[in-house]
Amino acid sequence: MTQENSITKQDNKPALKKEDTIFDLIEKSKPQIALAVPNSMNPDRLARVFVTELRKNPKLMACDKMSLISAMMQIAQLGLEVGAMNHIYLIPYGKECQLVISYRGLVSLVLRSGQVKAVNCQCVYEDDEFDFQMGTDSFLKHKQKLDSTGKMIAVYAVATLADGTKTFDVMSIQEVEKIRERSRSKDSGPWKSDYAEMAKKCIVRRFCKMLPTSAEAQELASQDELVDYGIKKTYKDAIDTESKSLDEEVFGIN
């Protein structure tokens, strides 16, 4: 039996042998990766970059092999980049590898619809000149101070729609902190190493629900909230099924 034929038909996962290393399984998974990735992505490159990310983190290498393969397949299905592009973080939770989409990954999904031309995210610090107003006469003004030593006070996102109009949303640092506090990785992973990037993701995730973008992007934004709560689902669930809302999953509200 060839390696390609060792892929099981039931769940599209490679047949697991006790002696197989994670690198063996990645090699066996390439035919399925090729079926999952969009035309713009190279499955061999995706596998190489994924292996590079694993080698960087011994804790990832200690994760369950099938958890890692599942993560790689989810990356392929989303058509996002792991590694230098920072679309996705791979976070080890015990023996499980969990995908965490960055704000860049969410923005990439938003732009795919063609209804949004650009999304710009910025952090605001207490030494900056910053003012905004919502409502019928809305405006946002931000003059950054390059040598600012002040604390972060807010984060915002501005979207340029296909017709040229602009819309924006603003989130205070207090709102960002409430989101961080409920995350199961609040003191580790990207919240520890890339706080500003995670703050931007918070505003983009909320912003996604207000933009004329794809159902996939909106569903993944909601799914990412569930991951923050530690509710164990994959991004594939968000693509393939109608996920319950955050209120239904966490608070039991219909």
CSV table of C-alpha atoms in Angstrom, one decimal:
chain,number,residue,atom,x,y,z
A,1,MET,CA,0.0,0.0,0.0
A,2,THR,CA,1.4,3.4,-0.9
A,3,GLN,CA,1.7,6.2,1.6
A,4,GLU,CA,-1.0,8.1,-0.3
A,5,ASN,CA,-3.4,5.2,0.0
A,6,SER,CA,-2.8,5.1,3.8
A,7,ILE,CA,-5.0,8.1,4.2
A,8,THR,CA,-8.2,7.0,5.8
A,9,LYS,CA,-11.4,7.7,3.8
A,10,GLN,CA,-13.5,8.2,6.9
A,11,ASP,CA,-12.0,11.4,8.3
A,12,ASN,CA,-9.3,12.4,5.8
A,13,LYS,CA,-6.6,11.8,8.4
A,14,PRO,CA,-3.4,9.8,7.9
A,15,ALA,CA,-3.3,6.3,9.2
A,16,LEU,CA,-1.4,6.5,12.5
A,17,LYS,CA,1.3,3.9,13.1
A,18,LYS,CA,3.0,3.7,16.5
A,19,GLU,CA,6.4,4.2,15.0
A,20,ASP,CA,5.4,7.2,12.8
A,21,THR,CA,7.0,10.5,13.7
A,22,ILE,CA,5.2,13.8,13.2
A,23,PHE,CA,7.3,14.3,10.2
A,24,ASP,CA,6.2,11.0,8.7
A,25,LEU,CA,2.6,12.0,9.2
A,26,ILE,CA,3.1,15.4,7.6
A,27,GLU,CA,4.5,13.7,4.6
A,28,LYS,CA,1.6,11.3,4.4
A,29,SER,CA,-0.8,14.2,4.8
A,30,LYS,CA,0.4,16.1,1.7
A,31,PRO,CA,-2.2,14.7,-0.7
A,32,GLN,CA,-5.0,15.8,1.6
A,33,ILE,CA,-3.3,19.2,2.1
A,34,ALA,CA,-3.1,19.6,-1.7
A,35,LEU,CA,-6.9,19.1,-1.9
A,36,ALA,CA,-7.6,21.6,0.9
A,37,VAL,CA,-5.4,24.5,0.0
A,38,PRO,CA,-6.6,27.3,-2.3
A,39,ASN,CA,-4.8,27.6,-5.7
A,40,SER,CA,-2.7,30.5,-4.4
A,41,MET,CA,-0.9,28.3,-1.8
A,42,ASN,CA,1.7,25.6,-2.3
A,43,PRO,CA,1.1,22.5,-0.2
A,44,ASP,CA,4.8,21.6,0.0
A,45,ARG,CA,5.7,25.1,1.2
A,46,LEU,CA,3.0,25.0,3.8
A,47,ALA,CA,4.3,21.7,5.1
A,48,ARG,CA,7.9,23.0,5.2
A,49,VAL,CA,6.9,26.2,7.1
A,50,PHE,CA,4.7,24.2,9.5
A,51,VAL,CA,7.7,21.9,10.3
A,52,THR,CA,9.9,25.0,10.8
A,53,GLU,CA,7.4,26.4,13.3
A,54,LEU,CA,7.3,23.0,15.2
A,55,ARG,CA,11.1,22.9,15.4
A,56,LYS,CA,11.2,26.4,17.0
A,57,ASN,CA,9.0,25.3,20.0
A,58,PRO,CA,9.8,22.0,21.9
A,59,LYS,CA,6.4,22.3,23.6
A,60,LEU,CA,4.7,22.0,20.2
A,61,MET,CA,6.8,19.0,19.3
A,62,ALA,CA,5.5,17.4,22.5
A,63,CYS,CA,1.8,17.8,21.4
A,64,ASP,CA,-0.3,14.9,20.3
A,65,LYS,CA,0.6,14.0,16.7
A,66,MET,CA,-2.9,14.0,15.4
A,67,SER,CA,-3.5,17.4,17.1
A,68,LEU,CA,-0.7,18.8,15.1
A,69,ILE,CA,-1.9,17.2,11.8
A,70,SER,CA,-5.4,18.6,12.5
A,71,ALA,CA,-3.9,22.1,13.0
A,72,MET,CA,-2.0,21.9,9.7
A,73,MET,CA,-5.2,20.8,7.9
A,74,GLN,CA,-7.1,23.7,9.4
A,75,ILE,CA,-4.4,26.1,8.2
A,76,ALA,CA,-4.7,24.6,4.7
A,77,GLN,CA,-8.5,25.0,4.7
A,78,LEU,CA,-8.3,28.6,5.9
A,79,GLY,CA,-5.7,29.4,3.2
A,80,LEU,CA,-3.7,31.5,5.7
A,81,GLU,CA,0.0,31.7,6.5
A,82,VAL,CA,1.8,30.5,9.6
A,83,GLY,CA,5.3,31.8,10.2
A,84,ALA,CA,6.7,35.0,8.8
A,85,MET,CA,3.3,36.4,7.7
A,86,ASN,CA,2.0,35.9,11.3
A,87,HIS,CA,-1.6,35.1,10.1
A,88,ILE,CA,-1.8,32.3,12.7
A,89,TYR,CA,-0.1,31.4,16.0
A,90,LEU,CA,0.4,27.7,17.0
A,91,ILE,CA,-0.1,27.5,20.8
A,92,PRO,CA,0.5,24.3,22.8
A,93,TYR,CA,-2.2,23.7,25.5
A,94,GLY,CA,-0.9,20.7,27.3
A,95,LYS,CA,-0.8,18.0,24.6
A,96,GLU,CA,-3.1,19.9,22.3
A,97,CYS,CA,-2.0,22.3,19.5
A,98,GLN,CA,-4.5,25.2,19.2
A,99,LEU,CA,-4.7,27.6,16.3
A,100,VAL,CA,-5.0,31.3,17.3
A,101,ILE,CA,-5.7,33.6,14.3
A,102,SER,CA,-3.9,37.0,14.5
A,103,TYR,CA,-5.4,40.3,13.5
A,104,ARG,CA,-3.5,40.0,10.2
A,105,GLY,CA,-5.2,36.7,9.5
A,106,LEU,CA,-8.7,38.1,10.2
A,107,VAL,CA,-7.9,41.1,8.0
A,108,SER,CA,-6.8,38.8,5.2
A,109,LEU,CA,-10.2,37.0,5.4
A,110,VAL,CA,-12.1,40.3,5.5
A,111,LEU,CA,-10.4,41.5,2.3
A,112,ARG,CA,-11.2,38.3,0.4
A,113,SER,CA,-14.8,39.3,0.0
A,114,GLY,CA,-13.9,42.2,-2.3
A,115,GLN,CA,-16.4,44.4,-0.4
A,116,VAL,CA,-13.6,45.9,1.8
A,117,LYS,CA,-10.6,47.4,0.1
A,118,ALA,CA,-8.4,48.0,3.2
A,119,VAL,CA,-8.3,47.7,7.0
A,120,ASN,CA,-5.9,49.8,9.1
A,121,CYS,CA,-5.4,49.1,12.8
A,122,GLN,CA,-3.5,51.3,15.2
A,123,CYS,CA,-2.8,51.4,18.9
A,124,VAL,CA,-3.2,54.7,20.8
A,125,TYR,CA,-0.8,55.7,23.6
A,126,GLU,CA,-1.5,58.3,26.3
A,127,ASP,CA,1.0,60.8,24.8
A,128,ASP,CA,-0.7,60.8,21.4
A,129,GLU,CA,-3.2,63.3,20.2
A,130,PHE,CA,-6.4,61.3,19.8
A,131,ASP,CA,-10.0,62.2,19.5
A,132,PHE,CA,-13.1,60.6,18.0
A,133,GLN,CA,-16.8,60.8,17.8
A,134,MET,CA,-19.5,58.3,16.9
A,135,GLY,CA,-22.9,59.0,15.4
A,136,THR,CA,-24.1,60.9,12.4
A,137,ASP,CA,-21.1,63.3,12.5
A,138,SER,CA,-18.5,60.7,13.3
A,139,PHE,CA,-14.8,61.4,13.0
A,140,LEU,CA,-11.5,60.0,14.2
A,141,LYS,CA,-8.2,61.9,14.5
A,142,HIS,CA,-5.0,60.4,15.6
A,143,LYS,CA,-1.6,62.1,15.7
A,144,GLN,CA,1.0,59.7,16.9
A,145,LYS,CA,4.0,60.7,19.0
A,146,LEU,CA,7.0,58.6,17.7
A,147,ASP,CA,9.0,58.7,20.9
A,148,SER,CA,6.0,58.0,23.2
A,149,THR,CA,6.7,56.4,26.5
A,150,GLY,CA,3.1,56.4,27.6
A,151,LYS,CA,0.8,53.5,28.2
A,152,MET,CA,-1.6,52.1,25.6
A,153,ILE,CA,-5.0,53.6,26.1
A,154,ALA,CA,-7.0,52.4,23.1
A,155,VAL,CA,-6.9,50.6,19.8
A,156,TYR,CA,-8.9,51.3,16.6
A,157,ALA,CA,-9.6,49.9,13.2
A,158,VAL,CA,-10.5,51.9,10.0
A,159,ALA,CA,-12.0,50.1,7.0
A,160,THR,CA,-12.2,51.5,3.5
A,161,LEU,CA,-15.2,49.9,1.7
A,162,ALA,CA,-15.4,49.1,-2.0
A,163,ASP,CA,-17.2,52.4,-2.8
A,164,GLY,CA,-14.5,54.4,-1.1
A,165,THR,CA,-16.4,55.3,2.1
A,166,LYS,CA,-14.7,54.8,5.4
A,167,THR,CA,-16.0,53.4,8.7
A,168,PHE,CA,-14.2,52.8,12.0
A,169,ASP,CA,-14.5,51.3,15.5
A,170,VAL,CA,-12.6,52.1,18.7
A,171,MET,CA,-11.9,50.0,21.8
A,172,SER,CA,-10.6,51.2,25.1
A,173,ILE,CA,-7.7,49.4,26.8
A,174,GLN,CA,-10.2,48.5,29.6
A,175,GLU,CA,-12.3,46.6,27.0
A,176,VAL,CA,-9.2,44.8,25.7
A,177,GLU,CA,-8.2,43.8,29.2
A,178,LYS,CA,-11.6,42.3,29.8
A,179,ILE,CA,-11.2,40.1,26.8
A,180,ARG,CA,-7.6,39.1,27.8
A,181,GLU,CA,-8.8,38.2,31.3
A,182,ARG,CA,-11.3,35.7,30.0
A,183,SER,CA,-8.8,34.0,27.7
A,184,ARG,CA,-7.3,30.7,28.8
A,185,SER,CA,-3.9,32.0,27.5
A,186,LYS,CA,-4.1,35.4,29.2
A,187,ASP,CA,-0.6,35.2,30.7
A,188,SER,CA,1.2,33.2,27.9
A,189,GLY,CA,1.6,32.9,24.2
A,190,PRO,CA,0.8,36.0,22.0
A,191,TRP,CA,-0.8,37.9,24.9
A,192,LYS,CA,2.5,37.9,26.6
A,193,SER,CA,4.8,38.2,23.6
A,194,ASP,CA,2.7,40.4,21.3
A,195,TYR,CA,0.2,42.4,23.4
A,196,ALA,CA,-0.3,45.2,20.8
A,197,GLU,CA,-1.0,42.6,18.1
A,198,MET,CA,-3.6,40.9,20.3
A,199,ALA,CA,-5.2,44.3,21.1
A,200,LYS,CA,-5.5,44.9,17.4
A,201,LYS,CA,-7.1,41.5,17.0
A,202,CYS,CA,-9.7,42.3,19.6
A,203,ILE,CA,-10.9,45.4,17.7
A,204,VAL,CA,-10.7,43.6,14.2
A,205,ARG,CA,-12.7,40.6,15.6
A,206,ARG,CA,-15.5,42.9,16.8
A,207,PHE,CA,-15.2,45.1,13.6
A,208,CYS,CA,-15.7,42.0,11.4
A,209,LYS,CA,-19.3,41.6,12.6
A,210,MET,CA,-20.1,45.1,11.3
A,211,LEU,CA,-18.4,45.0,7.9
A,212,PRO,CA,-19.9,43.8,4.6
A,213,THR,CA,-17.6,40.8,4.5
A,214,SER,CA,-17.9,37.1,3.9
A,215,ALA,CA,-19.9,34.8,6.2
A,216,GLU,CA,-16.8,32.8,6.7
A,217,ALA,CA,-14.9,35.8,8.1
A,218,GLN,CA,-17.7,36.7,10.5
A,219,GLU,CA,-18.2,33.1,11.6
A,220,LEU,CA,-14.4,32.7,12.3
A,221,ALA,CA,-14.4,35.9,14.3
A,222,SER,CA,-17.2,34.4,16.5
A,223,GLN,CA,-15.4,31.1,16.6
A,224,ASP,CA,-12.2,32.8,17.8
A,225,GLU,CA,-14.2,34.2,20.8
A,226,LEU,CA,-15.2,30.7,21.8
A,227,VAL,CA,-11.6,29.6,21.6
A,228,ASP,CA,-10.8,32.4,24.1
A,229,TYR,CA,-13.3,30.9,26.5
A,230,GLY,CA,-11.6,27.5,26.2
A,231,ILE,CA,-14.6,26.0,24.3
A,232,LYS,CA,-13.0,23.1,22.4
A,233,LYS,CA,-13.9,23.5,18.7
A,234,THR,CA,-11.8,23.8,15.6
A,235,TYR,CA,-11.9,26.5,12.9
A,236,LYS,CA,-13.2,23.8,10.6
A,237,ASP,CA,-16.3,23.6,12.7
A,238,ALA,CA,-16.9,27.3,12.0
A,239,ILE,CA,-16.6,26.7,8.3
A,240,ASP,CA,-18.6,23.5,8.0
A,241,THR,CA,-21.4,24.0,10.5
A,242,GLU,CA,-23.6,26.7,11.9
A,243,SER,CA,-21.9,27.5,15.2
A,244,LYS,CA,-23.8,28.5,18.3
A,245,SER,CA,-23.5,32.1,19.3
A,246,LEU,CA,-21.2,33.1,22.2
A,247,ASP,CA,-24.3,33.7,24.4
A,248,GLU,CA,-25.6,30.2,23.7
A,249,GLU,CA,-22.3,28.5,24.2
A,250,VAL,CA,-21.0,30.4,27.3
A,251,PHE,CA,-24.1,31.7,29.1
A,252,GLY,CA,-26.8,29.3,27.9
A,253,ILE,CA,-28.9,32.2,26.5
A,254,ASN,CA,-31.2,31.3,23.5
